[in-house]
Each structure stands twice: as C-alpha cells, then as structure tokens.
Coordinates of C-alpha atoms in Angstrom, one line a residue:
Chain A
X149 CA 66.8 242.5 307.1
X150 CA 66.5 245.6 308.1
X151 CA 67.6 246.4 312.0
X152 CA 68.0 249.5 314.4
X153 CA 69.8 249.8 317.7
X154 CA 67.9 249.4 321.1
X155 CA 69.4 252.3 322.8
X156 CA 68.6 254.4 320.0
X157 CA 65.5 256.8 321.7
X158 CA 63.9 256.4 318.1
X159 CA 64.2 252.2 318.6
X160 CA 60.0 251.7 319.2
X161 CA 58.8 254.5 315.9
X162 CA 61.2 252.8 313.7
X163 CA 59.8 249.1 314.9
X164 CA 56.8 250.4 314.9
X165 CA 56.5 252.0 311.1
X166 CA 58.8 248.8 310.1
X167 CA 55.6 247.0 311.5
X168 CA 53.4 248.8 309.2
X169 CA 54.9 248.9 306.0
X170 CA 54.3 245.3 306.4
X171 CA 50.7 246.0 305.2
X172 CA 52.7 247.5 301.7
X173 CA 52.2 244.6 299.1
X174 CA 54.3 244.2 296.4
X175 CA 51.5 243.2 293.9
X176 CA 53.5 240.8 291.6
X177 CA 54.7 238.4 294.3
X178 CA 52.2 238.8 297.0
X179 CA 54.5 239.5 299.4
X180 CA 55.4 242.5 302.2
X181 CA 58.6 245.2 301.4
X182 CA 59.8 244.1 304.6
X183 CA 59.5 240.6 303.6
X184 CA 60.9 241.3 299.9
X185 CA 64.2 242.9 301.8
X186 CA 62.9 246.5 299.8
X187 CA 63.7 248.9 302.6
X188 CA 66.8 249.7 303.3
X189 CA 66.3 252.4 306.2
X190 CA 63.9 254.2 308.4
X191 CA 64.9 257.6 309.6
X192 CA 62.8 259.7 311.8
X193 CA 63.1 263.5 312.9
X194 CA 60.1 263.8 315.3
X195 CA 61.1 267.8 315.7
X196 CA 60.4 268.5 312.0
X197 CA 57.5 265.6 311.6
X198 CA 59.4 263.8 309.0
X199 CA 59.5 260.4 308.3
X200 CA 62.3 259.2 305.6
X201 CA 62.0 255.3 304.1
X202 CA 65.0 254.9 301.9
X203 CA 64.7 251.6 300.1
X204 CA 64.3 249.8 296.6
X205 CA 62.8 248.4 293.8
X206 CA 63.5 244.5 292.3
X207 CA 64.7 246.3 289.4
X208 CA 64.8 250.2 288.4
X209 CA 62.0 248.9 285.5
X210 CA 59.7 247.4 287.7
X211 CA 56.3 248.5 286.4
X212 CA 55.0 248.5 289.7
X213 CA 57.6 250.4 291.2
X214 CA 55.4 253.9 291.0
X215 CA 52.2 252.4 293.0
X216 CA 54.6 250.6 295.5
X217 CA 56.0 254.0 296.3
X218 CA 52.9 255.2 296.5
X219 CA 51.3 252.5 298.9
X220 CA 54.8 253.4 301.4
X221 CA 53.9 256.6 301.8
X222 CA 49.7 256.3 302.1
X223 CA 50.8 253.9 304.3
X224 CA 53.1 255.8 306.3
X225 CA 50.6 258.6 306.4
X226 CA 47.7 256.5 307.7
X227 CA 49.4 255.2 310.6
X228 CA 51.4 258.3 311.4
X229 CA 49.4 261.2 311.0
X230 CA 50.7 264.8 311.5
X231 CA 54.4 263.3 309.8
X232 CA 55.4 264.2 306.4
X233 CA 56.5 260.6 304.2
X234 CA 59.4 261.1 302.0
X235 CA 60.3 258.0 300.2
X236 CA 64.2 258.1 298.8
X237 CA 64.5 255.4 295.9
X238 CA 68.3 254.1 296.1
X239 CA 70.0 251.6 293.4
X240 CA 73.2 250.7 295.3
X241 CA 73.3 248.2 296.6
X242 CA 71.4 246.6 294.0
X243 CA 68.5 244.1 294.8
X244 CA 68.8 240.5 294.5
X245 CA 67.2 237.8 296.0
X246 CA 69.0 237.6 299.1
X247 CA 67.7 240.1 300.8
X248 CA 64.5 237.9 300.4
X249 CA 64.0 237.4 304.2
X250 CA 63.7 233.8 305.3
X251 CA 60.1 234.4 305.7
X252 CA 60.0 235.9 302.0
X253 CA 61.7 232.7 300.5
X254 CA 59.2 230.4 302.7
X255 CA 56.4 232.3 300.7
X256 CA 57.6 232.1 297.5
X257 CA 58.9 228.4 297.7
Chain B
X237 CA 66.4 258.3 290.0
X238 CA 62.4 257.7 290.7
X239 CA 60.5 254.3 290.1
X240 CA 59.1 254.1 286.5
X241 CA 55.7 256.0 286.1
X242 CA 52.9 254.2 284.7
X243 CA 51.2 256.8 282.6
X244 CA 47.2 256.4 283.2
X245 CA 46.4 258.1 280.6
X246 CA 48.1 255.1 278.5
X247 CA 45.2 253.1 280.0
X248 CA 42.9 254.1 277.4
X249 CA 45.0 253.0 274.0
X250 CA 45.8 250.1 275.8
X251 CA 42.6 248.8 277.0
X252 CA 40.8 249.6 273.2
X253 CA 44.2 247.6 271.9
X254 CA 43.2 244.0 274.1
X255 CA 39.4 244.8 273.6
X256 CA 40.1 244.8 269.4
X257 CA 42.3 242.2 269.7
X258 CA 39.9 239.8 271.8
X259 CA 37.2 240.1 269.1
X260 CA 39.1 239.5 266.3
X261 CA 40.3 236.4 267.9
X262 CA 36.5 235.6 268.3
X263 CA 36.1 236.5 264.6
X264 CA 39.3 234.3 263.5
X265 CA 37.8 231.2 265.4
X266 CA 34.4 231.4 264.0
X267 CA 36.2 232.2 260.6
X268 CA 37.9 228.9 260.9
X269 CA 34.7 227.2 261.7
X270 CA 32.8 228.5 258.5
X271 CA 35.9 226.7 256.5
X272 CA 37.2 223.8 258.5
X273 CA 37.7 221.5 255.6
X274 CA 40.2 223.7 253.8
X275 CA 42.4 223.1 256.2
X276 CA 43.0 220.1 254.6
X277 CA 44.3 221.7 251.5
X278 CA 46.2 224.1 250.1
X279 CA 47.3 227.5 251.9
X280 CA 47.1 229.4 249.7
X281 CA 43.3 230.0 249.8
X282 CA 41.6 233.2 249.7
X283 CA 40.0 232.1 253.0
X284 CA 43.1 230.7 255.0
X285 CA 44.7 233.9 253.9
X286 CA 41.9 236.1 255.5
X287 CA 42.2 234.0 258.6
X288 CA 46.1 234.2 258.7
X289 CA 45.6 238.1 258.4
X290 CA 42.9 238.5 260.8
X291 CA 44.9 236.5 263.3
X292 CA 48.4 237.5 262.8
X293 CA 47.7 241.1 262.4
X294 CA 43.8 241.6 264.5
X295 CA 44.8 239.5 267.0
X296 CA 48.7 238.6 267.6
X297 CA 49.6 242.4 266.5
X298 CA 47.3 244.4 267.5
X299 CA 47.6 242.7 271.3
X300 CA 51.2 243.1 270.6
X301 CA 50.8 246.9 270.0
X302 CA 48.9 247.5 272.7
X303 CA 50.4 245.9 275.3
X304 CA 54.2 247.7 274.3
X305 CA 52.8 251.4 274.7
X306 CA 52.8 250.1 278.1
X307 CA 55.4 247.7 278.4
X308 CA 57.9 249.9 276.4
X309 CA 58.0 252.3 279.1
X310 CA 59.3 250.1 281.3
X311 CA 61.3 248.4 279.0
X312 CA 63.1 251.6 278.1
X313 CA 62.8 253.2 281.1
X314 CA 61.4 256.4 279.3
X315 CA 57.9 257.5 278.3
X316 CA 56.2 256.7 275.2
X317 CA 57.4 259.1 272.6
X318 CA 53.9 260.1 271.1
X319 CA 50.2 258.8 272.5
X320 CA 48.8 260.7 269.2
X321 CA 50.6 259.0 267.5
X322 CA 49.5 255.5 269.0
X323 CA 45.9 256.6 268.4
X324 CA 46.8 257.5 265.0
X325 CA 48.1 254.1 264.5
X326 CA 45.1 252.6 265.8
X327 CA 42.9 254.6 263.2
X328 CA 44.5 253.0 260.3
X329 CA 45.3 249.6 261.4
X330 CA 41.8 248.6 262.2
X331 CA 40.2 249.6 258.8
X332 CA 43.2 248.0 257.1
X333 CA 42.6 245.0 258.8
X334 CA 38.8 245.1 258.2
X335 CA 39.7 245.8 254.5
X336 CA 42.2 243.3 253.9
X337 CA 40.5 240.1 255.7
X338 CA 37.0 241.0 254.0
X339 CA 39.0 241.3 250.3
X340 CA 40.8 238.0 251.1
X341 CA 37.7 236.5 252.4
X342 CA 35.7 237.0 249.1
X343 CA 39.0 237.4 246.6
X344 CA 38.4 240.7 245.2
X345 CA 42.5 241.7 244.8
X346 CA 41.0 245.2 243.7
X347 CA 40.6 248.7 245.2
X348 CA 39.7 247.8 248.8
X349 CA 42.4 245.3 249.1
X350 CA 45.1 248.0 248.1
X351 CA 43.5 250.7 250.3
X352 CA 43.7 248.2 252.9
X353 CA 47.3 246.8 252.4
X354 CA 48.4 251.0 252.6
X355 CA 46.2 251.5 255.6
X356 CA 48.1 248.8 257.5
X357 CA 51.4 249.7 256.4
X358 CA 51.1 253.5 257.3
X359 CA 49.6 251.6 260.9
X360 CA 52.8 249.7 261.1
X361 CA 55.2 252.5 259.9
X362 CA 53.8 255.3 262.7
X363 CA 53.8 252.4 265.1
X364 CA 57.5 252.1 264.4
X365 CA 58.2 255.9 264.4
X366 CA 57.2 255.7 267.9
X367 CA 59.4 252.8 269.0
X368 CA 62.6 254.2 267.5
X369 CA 61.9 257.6 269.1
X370 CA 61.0 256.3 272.4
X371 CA 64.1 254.0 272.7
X372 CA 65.5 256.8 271.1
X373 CA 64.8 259.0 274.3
X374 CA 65.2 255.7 276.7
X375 CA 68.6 255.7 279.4
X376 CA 68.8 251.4 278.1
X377 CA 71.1 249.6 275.8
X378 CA 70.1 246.4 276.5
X379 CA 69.4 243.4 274.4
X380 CA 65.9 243.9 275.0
X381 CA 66.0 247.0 273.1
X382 CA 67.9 245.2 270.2
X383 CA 65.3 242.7 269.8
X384 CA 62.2 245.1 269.7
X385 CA 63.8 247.4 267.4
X386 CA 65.0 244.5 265.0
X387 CA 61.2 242.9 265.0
X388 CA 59.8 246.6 264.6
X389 CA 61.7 247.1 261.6
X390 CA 60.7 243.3 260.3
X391 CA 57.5 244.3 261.1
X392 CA 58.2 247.2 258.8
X393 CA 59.8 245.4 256.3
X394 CA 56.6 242.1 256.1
X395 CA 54.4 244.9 255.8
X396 CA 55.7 246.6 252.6
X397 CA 56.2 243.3 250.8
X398 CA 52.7 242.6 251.8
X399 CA 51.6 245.6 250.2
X400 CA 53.5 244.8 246.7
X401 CA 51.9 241.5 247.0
X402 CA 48.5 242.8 247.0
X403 CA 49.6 245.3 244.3
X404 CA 51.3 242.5 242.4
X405 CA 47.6 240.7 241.8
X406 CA 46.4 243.8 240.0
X407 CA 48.9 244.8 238.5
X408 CA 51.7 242.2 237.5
X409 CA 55.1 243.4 238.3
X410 CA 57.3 241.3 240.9
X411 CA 60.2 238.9 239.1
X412 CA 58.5 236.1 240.6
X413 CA 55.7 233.8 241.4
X414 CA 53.0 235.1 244.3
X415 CA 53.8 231.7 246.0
X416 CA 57.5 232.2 246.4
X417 CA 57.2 236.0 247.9
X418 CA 54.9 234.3 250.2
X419 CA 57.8 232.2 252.2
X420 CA 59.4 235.5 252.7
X421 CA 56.5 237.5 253.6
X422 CA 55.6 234.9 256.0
X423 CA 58.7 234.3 257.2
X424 CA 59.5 237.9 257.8
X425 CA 56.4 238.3 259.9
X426 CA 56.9 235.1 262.0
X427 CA 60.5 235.4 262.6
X428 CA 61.1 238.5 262.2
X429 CA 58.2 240.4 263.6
X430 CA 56.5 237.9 266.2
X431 CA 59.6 235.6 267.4
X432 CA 62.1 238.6 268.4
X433 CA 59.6 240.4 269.5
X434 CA 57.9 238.0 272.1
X435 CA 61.8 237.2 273.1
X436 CA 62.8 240.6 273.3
X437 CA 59.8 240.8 275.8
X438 CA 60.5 237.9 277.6
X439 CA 63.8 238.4 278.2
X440 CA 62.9 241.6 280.6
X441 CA 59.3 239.9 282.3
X442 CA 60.1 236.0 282.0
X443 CA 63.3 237.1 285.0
X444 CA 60.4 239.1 286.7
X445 CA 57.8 237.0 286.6
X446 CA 59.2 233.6 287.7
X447 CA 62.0 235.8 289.8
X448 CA 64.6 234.0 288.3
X449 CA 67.7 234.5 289.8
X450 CA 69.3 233.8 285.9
X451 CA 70.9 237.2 284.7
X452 CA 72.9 236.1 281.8
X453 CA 72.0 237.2 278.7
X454 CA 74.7 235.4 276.8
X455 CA 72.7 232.9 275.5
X456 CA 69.7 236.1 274.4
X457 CA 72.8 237.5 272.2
X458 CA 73.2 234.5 270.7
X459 CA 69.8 233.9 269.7
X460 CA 69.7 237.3 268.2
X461 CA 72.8 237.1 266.1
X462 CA 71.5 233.8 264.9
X463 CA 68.1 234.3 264.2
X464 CA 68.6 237.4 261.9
X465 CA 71.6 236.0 260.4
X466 CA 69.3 233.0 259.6
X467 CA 66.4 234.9 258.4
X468 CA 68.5 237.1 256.0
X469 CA 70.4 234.3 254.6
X470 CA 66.8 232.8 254.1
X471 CA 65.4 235.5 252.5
X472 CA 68.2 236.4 249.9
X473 CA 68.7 232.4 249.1
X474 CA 65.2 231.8 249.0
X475 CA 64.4 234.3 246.5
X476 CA 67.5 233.7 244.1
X477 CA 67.2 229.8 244.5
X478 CA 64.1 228.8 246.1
X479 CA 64.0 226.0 248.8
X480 CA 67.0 224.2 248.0
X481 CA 69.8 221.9 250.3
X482 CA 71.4 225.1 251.2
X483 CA 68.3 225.7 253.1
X484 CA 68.7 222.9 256.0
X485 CA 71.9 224.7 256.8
X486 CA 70.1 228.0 256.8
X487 CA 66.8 226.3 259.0
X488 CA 69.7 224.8 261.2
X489 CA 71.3 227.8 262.4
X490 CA 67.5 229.5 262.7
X491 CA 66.9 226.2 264.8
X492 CA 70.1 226.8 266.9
X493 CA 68.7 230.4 267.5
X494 CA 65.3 229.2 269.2
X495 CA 67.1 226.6 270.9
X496 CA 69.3 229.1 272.2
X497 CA 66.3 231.0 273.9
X498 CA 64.4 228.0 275.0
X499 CA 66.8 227.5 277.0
X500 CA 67.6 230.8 278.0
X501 CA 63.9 230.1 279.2
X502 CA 65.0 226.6 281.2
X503 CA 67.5 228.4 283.0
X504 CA 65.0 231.3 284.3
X505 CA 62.8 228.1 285.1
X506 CA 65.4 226.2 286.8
X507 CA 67.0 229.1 288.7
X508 CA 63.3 230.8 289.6
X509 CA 63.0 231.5 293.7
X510 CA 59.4 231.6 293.0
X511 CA 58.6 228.1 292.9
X512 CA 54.5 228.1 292.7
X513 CA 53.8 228.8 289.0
X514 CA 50.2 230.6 288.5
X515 CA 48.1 228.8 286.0
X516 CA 48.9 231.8 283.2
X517 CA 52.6 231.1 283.6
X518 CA 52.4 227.4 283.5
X519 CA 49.9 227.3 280.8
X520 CA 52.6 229.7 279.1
X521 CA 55.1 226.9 279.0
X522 CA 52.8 224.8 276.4
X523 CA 53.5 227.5 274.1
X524 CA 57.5 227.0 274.4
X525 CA 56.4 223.2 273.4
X526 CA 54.3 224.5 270.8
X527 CA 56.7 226.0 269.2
X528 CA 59.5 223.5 269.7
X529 CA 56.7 220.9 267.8
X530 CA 56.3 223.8 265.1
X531 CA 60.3 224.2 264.4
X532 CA 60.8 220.5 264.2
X533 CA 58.8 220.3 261.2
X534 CA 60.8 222.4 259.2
X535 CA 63.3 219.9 258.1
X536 CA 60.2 217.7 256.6
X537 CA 58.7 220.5 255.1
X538 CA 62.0 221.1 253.4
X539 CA 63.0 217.3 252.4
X540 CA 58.9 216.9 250.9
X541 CA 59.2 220.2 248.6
X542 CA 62.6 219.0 247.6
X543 CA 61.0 215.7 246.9
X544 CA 58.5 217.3 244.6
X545 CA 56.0 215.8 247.6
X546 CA 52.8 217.2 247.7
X547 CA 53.2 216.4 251.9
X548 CA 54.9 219.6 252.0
X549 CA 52.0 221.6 251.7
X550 CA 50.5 219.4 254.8
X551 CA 53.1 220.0 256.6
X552 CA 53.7 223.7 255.9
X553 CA 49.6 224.1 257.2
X554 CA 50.6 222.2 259.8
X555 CA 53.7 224.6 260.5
X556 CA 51.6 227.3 260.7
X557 CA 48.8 226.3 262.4
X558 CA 51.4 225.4 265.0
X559 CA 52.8 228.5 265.0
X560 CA 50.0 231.0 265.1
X561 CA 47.0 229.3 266.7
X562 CA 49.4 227.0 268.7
X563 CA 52.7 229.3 270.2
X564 CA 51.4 232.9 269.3
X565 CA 47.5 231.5 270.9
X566 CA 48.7 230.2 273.8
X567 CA 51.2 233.0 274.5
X568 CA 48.7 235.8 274.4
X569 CA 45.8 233.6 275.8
X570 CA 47.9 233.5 279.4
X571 CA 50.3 236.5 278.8
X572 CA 47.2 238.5 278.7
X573 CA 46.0 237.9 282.2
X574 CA 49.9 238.3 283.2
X575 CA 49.5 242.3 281.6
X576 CA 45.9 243.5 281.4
X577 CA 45.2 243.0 285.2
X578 CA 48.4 245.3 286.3
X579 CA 47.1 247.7 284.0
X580 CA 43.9 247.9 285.0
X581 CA 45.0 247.7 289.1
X582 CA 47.0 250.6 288.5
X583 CA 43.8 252.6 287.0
X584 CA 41.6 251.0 290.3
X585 CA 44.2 250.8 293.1
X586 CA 47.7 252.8 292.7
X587 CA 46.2 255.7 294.9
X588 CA 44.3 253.3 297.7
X589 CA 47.0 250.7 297.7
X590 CA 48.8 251.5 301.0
X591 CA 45.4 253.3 302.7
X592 CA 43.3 250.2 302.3
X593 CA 43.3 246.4 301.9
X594 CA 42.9 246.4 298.3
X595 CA 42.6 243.2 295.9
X596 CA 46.2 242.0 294.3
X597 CA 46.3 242.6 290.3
X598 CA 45.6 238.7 290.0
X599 CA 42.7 239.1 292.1
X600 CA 41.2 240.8 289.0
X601 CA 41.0 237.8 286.8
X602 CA 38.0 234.9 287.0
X603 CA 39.8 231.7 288.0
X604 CA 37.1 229.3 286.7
X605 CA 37.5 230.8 283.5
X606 CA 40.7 230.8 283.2
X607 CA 40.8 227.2 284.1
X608 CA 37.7 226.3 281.5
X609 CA 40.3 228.2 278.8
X610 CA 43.4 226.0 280.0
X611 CA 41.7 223.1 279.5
X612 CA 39.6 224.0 276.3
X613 CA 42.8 225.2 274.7
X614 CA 44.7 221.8 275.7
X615 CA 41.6 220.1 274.2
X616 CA 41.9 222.1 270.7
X617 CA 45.9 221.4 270.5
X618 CA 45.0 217.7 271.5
X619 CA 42.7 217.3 268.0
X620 CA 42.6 220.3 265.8
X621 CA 46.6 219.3 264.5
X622 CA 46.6 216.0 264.9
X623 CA 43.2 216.5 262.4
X624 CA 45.5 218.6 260.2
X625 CA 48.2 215.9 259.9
X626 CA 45.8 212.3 259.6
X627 CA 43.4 214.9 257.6
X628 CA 40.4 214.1 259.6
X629 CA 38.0 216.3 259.7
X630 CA 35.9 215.5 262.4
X631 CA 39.1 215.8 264.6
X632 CA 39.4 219.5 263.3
X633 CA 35.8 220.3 263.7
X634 CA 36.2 219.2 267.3
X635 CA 39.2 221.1 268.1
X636 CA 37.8 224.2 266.6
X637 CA 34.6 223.3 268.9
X638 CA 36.5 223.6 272.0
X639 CA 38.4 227.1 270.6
X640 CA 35.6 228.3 270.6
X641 CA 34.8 227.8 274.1
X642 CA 38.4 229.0 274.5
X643 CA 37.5 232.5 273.1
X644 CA 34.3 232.7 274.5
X645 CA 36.3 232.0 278.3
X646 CA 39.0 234.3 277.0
X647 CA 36.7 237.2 276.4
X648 CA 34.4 236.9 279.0
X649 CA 37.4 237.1 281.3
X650 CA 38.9 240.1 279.4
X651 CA 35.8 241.8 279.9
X652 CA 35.7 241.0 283.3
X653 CA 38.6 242.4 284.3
X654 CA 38.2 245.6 282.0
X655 CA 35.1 246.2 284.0
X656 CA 36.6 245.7 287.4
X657 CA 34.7 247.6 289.9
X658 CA 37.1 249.3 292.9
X659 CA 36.4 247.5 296.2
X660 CA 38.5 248.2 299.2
X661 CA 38.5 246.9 302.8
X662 CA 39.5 248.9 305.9
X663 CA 43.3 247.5 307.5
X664 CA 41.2 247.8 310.7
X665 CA 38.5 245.2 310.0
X666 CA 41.0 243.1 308.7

C-alpha cells in the first residue's frame, strides 16, 4: 500500500490525488488501482504543475492496460486542474497479488 | 515500456467477425432442426456435413478469427501485422462458407463446392500469414505463442486436405476411401485447430480472468508435447493401418494431454483470489465437462469399430456432437460476453473512463438473457445427447427446441451489446 511521510510539505496533495485515483476502475475486477496495489508512487512538483503517478499493470499484456492509463490521467486532470499528468508504467517489481490491499482481497473474496 | 494499445480501428473486423459468427450459429441450429432425425444415423450425410461446416468453420472459426486480431495483440504484445489482410480474409471465408454448406446441403460435389473449398483455404492461409508475421514482430516466447502457431498451421493443414476431399468427389485421385481421410480431416480440425488453440488462449485469459495466482506452465508444455505428438502419431497410423489396437495407446497419450490442461485449469480454479465466478465463467466450466464426457468416448468408439460394431458410428455422432455443439458451444456461448463487451467499452468508454462514472465492460451485457441462455443451453445438453445415444427423437427435437432459444438469447444479447449507447454519470452526482 502505497504511503508518504507526514512531514513531507507535499503529505495532503499526495493523500489527496491518492484519494482520487480511487474513482480509477480497473474494468475487469471492479476494483480501485489503489485497492488493486497498481500505484507505486505519487510525485508532485507544484513549481512546474506536474503531477507524476508511477505505477503498474497485473501484467505487461493486460488488454486494459491502455484505457486504465488513460482513466489515471483524465482523472488526475479533473481533479487537479492547471497540473500536467504524466503516468510512468514500471515492471519491477512485478505485480502479484499481494499488493492486493486487504480491502482489494475482501472484494474479490 | 507502455501498456498494450488496443487498436480502435480493430473494432470494426472484429465486431463484423462475432456478428457473422452469431448468425451462422442461428443458421446451424435451425439447420439441425430441418434434419433432426439424421442424427440418428450415419455421419456421413450430405446434411450433417453442411452443418458440421457451417458450425465448425461459420461459427467456431470465424468467432475464433475475430476475436484473435484482438486478442493476439495482447497475446504477443505487438500489433496486428496487416488489418488488409484480415479484411481480405474475411472476403473469402464467408463466400466459401456460403459455398461449401449450400453444396453439402444439396450434394452437388461440382463447381461451387470446389470454388468454395479454394475460397476458404486462401481465407485460412492469409489468416495464417498474419499470425506468423505478427508473432513474428511480437517481444513473446511463451507457450501461448507455441500453441496458436501449432493450431494455425493445423488449421492450415485441415483446410488443404479439406480441399482434396472436395476435389477427390469429382475427380477420383486420393489412395483411399473418402471415409478414412475423414478421421484425419476431422481430427486435424478438432485437435489440431480448435483444442490448441482455445488452450493456447486460455492459458493467457483463464490466469486473468479468475486471477489465479497459478503461474506454472509446466503442466501447458506437457499438454503441448503430448497432444501433437498424439495427433501425428494418429494421423500417420491411421492412414497406413486404419483404427487399429495401436490406436488406444495413441488416444491414451492424446487423453493424458487434455487431462494435463484440465488440470492446468483446476489449479487456476483452486489457486484463483477472485472467488465470485460471473455467470460466463461458471457456465464456462460446463464446457471443461463437456469435453471431458466427449474424450471418454473415444475408447468405445475405438473397441465398437474394431468390433465391426455398427455402435461405433453412434458413438462417433455422439463424439462430435459433444465436441462441437457441447465444448466448442458452450465455450464461445460465455467466452463471448467475456471478449465482445471489453471491445466494445474500449470503442464507448477508454476516453471518458477516468472523467466520468462510466458503466463497467460487464455492465454491457443483458443479465436476463444471459441467464435464459445458461439455462436453455443446460436444458439442450440435458436431452439433445442423451437423444443421440437412446436414439429418441423426441429427446433431440426437444433439445434442439431449447437451442434455439439459446441462439435466439445469444444474439439478442450480442446485438445488444454491439449497439451499446455511451451513457456517463458525473463523479459529482454520484
């Protein structure tokens, strides 16, 4: 699960876009990124207006791994106006299902 | 690396491929209708064979076809080699098909059958250009790969024979009887074509679908290594000796193969995090027991020909049946609404999703109707082969009478979802 330290001056924007992507659906499983264990960081630089989510996919073939993508940054944009979304697919670590957060598992179970 | 692009302008080959495919499955059941009582005899019958056609190649492989321009994409991680070609394809395989079921239908083994028989085989050959190249172009080496390639080039290989078949009524020149070529052919296309390829599918989405924790594909090599060494050892004794004792060794090790991937399919099932199956999924385990039904016949079918039995040829219809209206129906019955609703989502939603509440891909599909389909279909496996096997015919009559509902569900819900209307909801008045 993804977490940031409270002294960092950037603590509430991270919550708070962490917060948001939970409207991002994966459209398989019915469940949130945040929930799926899919994002891996949030970085912020408020003096250029960018907003980097580095994070995953279940697997690099996921055929819905494009519109996922996709919904992060429309989501990112919506709520954030006036930042620019850049969205930085990683494979390492891998995904597997224990990043699931406990919340995730309750869903699927 | 990026996150696999689904090409939209795939949509369109796609979407004509499952809207083909639906109708001649409509066509195949009211086919059947017209000529329930020769299911009762022989096979080999002009009109079983233009129902076999229509169904194994209008329905199973054109679905098929369509649904890996966009599956093998994300199988291979690459784009499709050529959509001109996948059109071009299309353009032949459909009058071929038309060609060959209406020549079967009325037995006229002349001029249009031929045309038809070369129509589908330049279909199948383009269709296979475009495979190889595409995994040709792909960044996988996976067993996946190795079982689409090895179906595509059965595929390949039932169609020619096929054609010199067709040829052979004409014009007289293959060593042997029609009926022996037929085991091959048959077995070529079932095997070889629809049985590697449906595993070499599942053995990326079945993992996805369930999310199965299972990643071992030991048990996927094995089935591959024994199902073609079966199938060639069949083919090459078959032809030089016919169905002989050797052959329950061969239909053993083939036997061993499926058992090999069925429970490949157990362990995704037992190791799956996603415990709550949707009603395609689950209804997409009958199929596994269809099939395990179908194989456990082979050994009778085998013991009566040896016998000089005539039960062998009820019990080869009955093989079939299972096979292709019983494993290969039920499959693409649920696997459909498993791949046409993504597809179509992605057309609808990939540019909302993320802006606005927008419906989930299974959202798409009509519930009731997919439930009326479960049920019908249940009802047709519960008396149309039971009806093959006591020979009643009222029993087939009534299991064809509830396929037809089937189809009539299965379409209607095809079409519902292929005419899926956007509709989005603001997060705010959520």
């Amino acid at each position: 699960m993804i977490e940031f330290d409270i002294t960092d001056k950037l603590f509430f924007i991270k919550t708070d876009i962490v917060e948001s992507l939970r409207l991002v659906i994966d459209p398989e499983l019915h469940i949130n990124i945040i929930d799926m264990g899919l994002v891996y960081n949030v970085n912020v630089d408020e003096t250029e207006g960018k907003i980097c989510i580095e994070m995953t996919l279940s697997s690099s073939y996921c055929p819905m791994g494009e519109s996922i993508v996709s919904a992060v940054k429309n989501c990112i944009e919506l709520h954030f106006p006036g930042f620019i979304t850049e969205v930085l697919l990683v494979w390492d670590p891998v995904w597997t299902y224990d990043n699931l957060s406990e919340e995730g598992k309750r869903l699927l179970s | 690396m990026n996150a696999v692009k689904q090409d939209p302008s795939l949509y369109k080959i796609v979407v004509t491929h499952y809207i083909t495919s639906s109708l001649c499955f409509l066509a195949v059941v009211i086919m059947m209708v017209f000529c329930a009582e020769d299911f009762s005899g022989h096979y080999f019958n002009p009109k079983l064979l233009a129902i076999t056609h229509l169904a194994a190649l209008g329905w199973g492989t054109m679905i098929i076809l369509g649904a890996s321009y966009q599956l093998l994409p994300v199988i291979l991680e690459t784009k499709l080699y050529s959509k001109i070609l996948a059109w071009v394809s299309y353009v032949f395989f459909l009058p071929g098909i038309f060609c060959l079921v209406f020549s079967f239908w009325i037995f006229d083994p002349g001029i249009f059958m031929q045309s038809g028989s070369i129509f589908l085989l330049l279909a199948i050959v383009l269709y296979a250009v475009n495979v190889f190249f595409t995994a040709d172009k792909g960044q996988q080496d996976s067993i996946a790969q190795d079982f689409i390639g090895t179906a595509t080039l059965w595929l390949c290989f039932t169609a020619l024979l096929g054609t010199l078949l067709v040829f052979n009524f004409q014009f007289p020149f293959l060593p042997k009887d029609h009926l022996d070529f037929l085991k091959l052919h048959a077995h070529m296309g079932i095997a070889g074509w629809f049985l590697l390829m449906i595993i070499g599918v599942s053995a990326k989405l079945l993992p996805m679908f369930l999310v199965s924790s299972y990643q071992n594909n030991q048990l996927l090599n094995l089935t591959y290594y024994l199902l073609n060494t079966a199938l060639i050892l069949f083919l090459v004794d078959t032809y030089l000796y016919n169905l002989n004792a050797k052959t329950y060794v061969i239909a053993f090790v083939g036997i061993a193969g499926i058992v090999c991937y069925l429970l490949f399919v157990y362990q995704c099932f037992k190791f799956r995090i996603r415990k709550v199956m949707d009603l395609p999924m689950a209804s997409t385990f009958l199929s596994f027991g269809l099939l395990g039904i179908a194989i456990s016949i082979i050994p009778f079918i085998i013991y009566w020909h040896l016998d000089k039995n005539p039960a062998t040829i009820k019990y080869s219809m009955l093989y079939g049946t299972l096979l292709f209206m019983g494993w290969i129906c039920a499959l693409i019955l649920n696997q459909t609404f498993k791949t046409l609703p993504f597809i179509v989502w992605v057309k609808h939603y990939e540019h909302l999703t993320g802006k606005f509440k927008t419906p989930m891909p299974a959202d798409l599909v009509n519930n009731s109707l997919l439930k009326i389909q479960a049920i019908s279909f249940v009802a047709f496996c519960c008396t149309f082969f039971p009806g093959i096997f006591f020979g009643f015919t009222f029993l087939i009559y009534a299991g064809l009478g509830a396929l037809l509902v089937t189809a009539v569900m299965y379409i209607l819900n095809v079409a519902g979802v292929i005419l899926h209307k956007t509709r989005t909801e603001n997060y705010d008045r959520i």
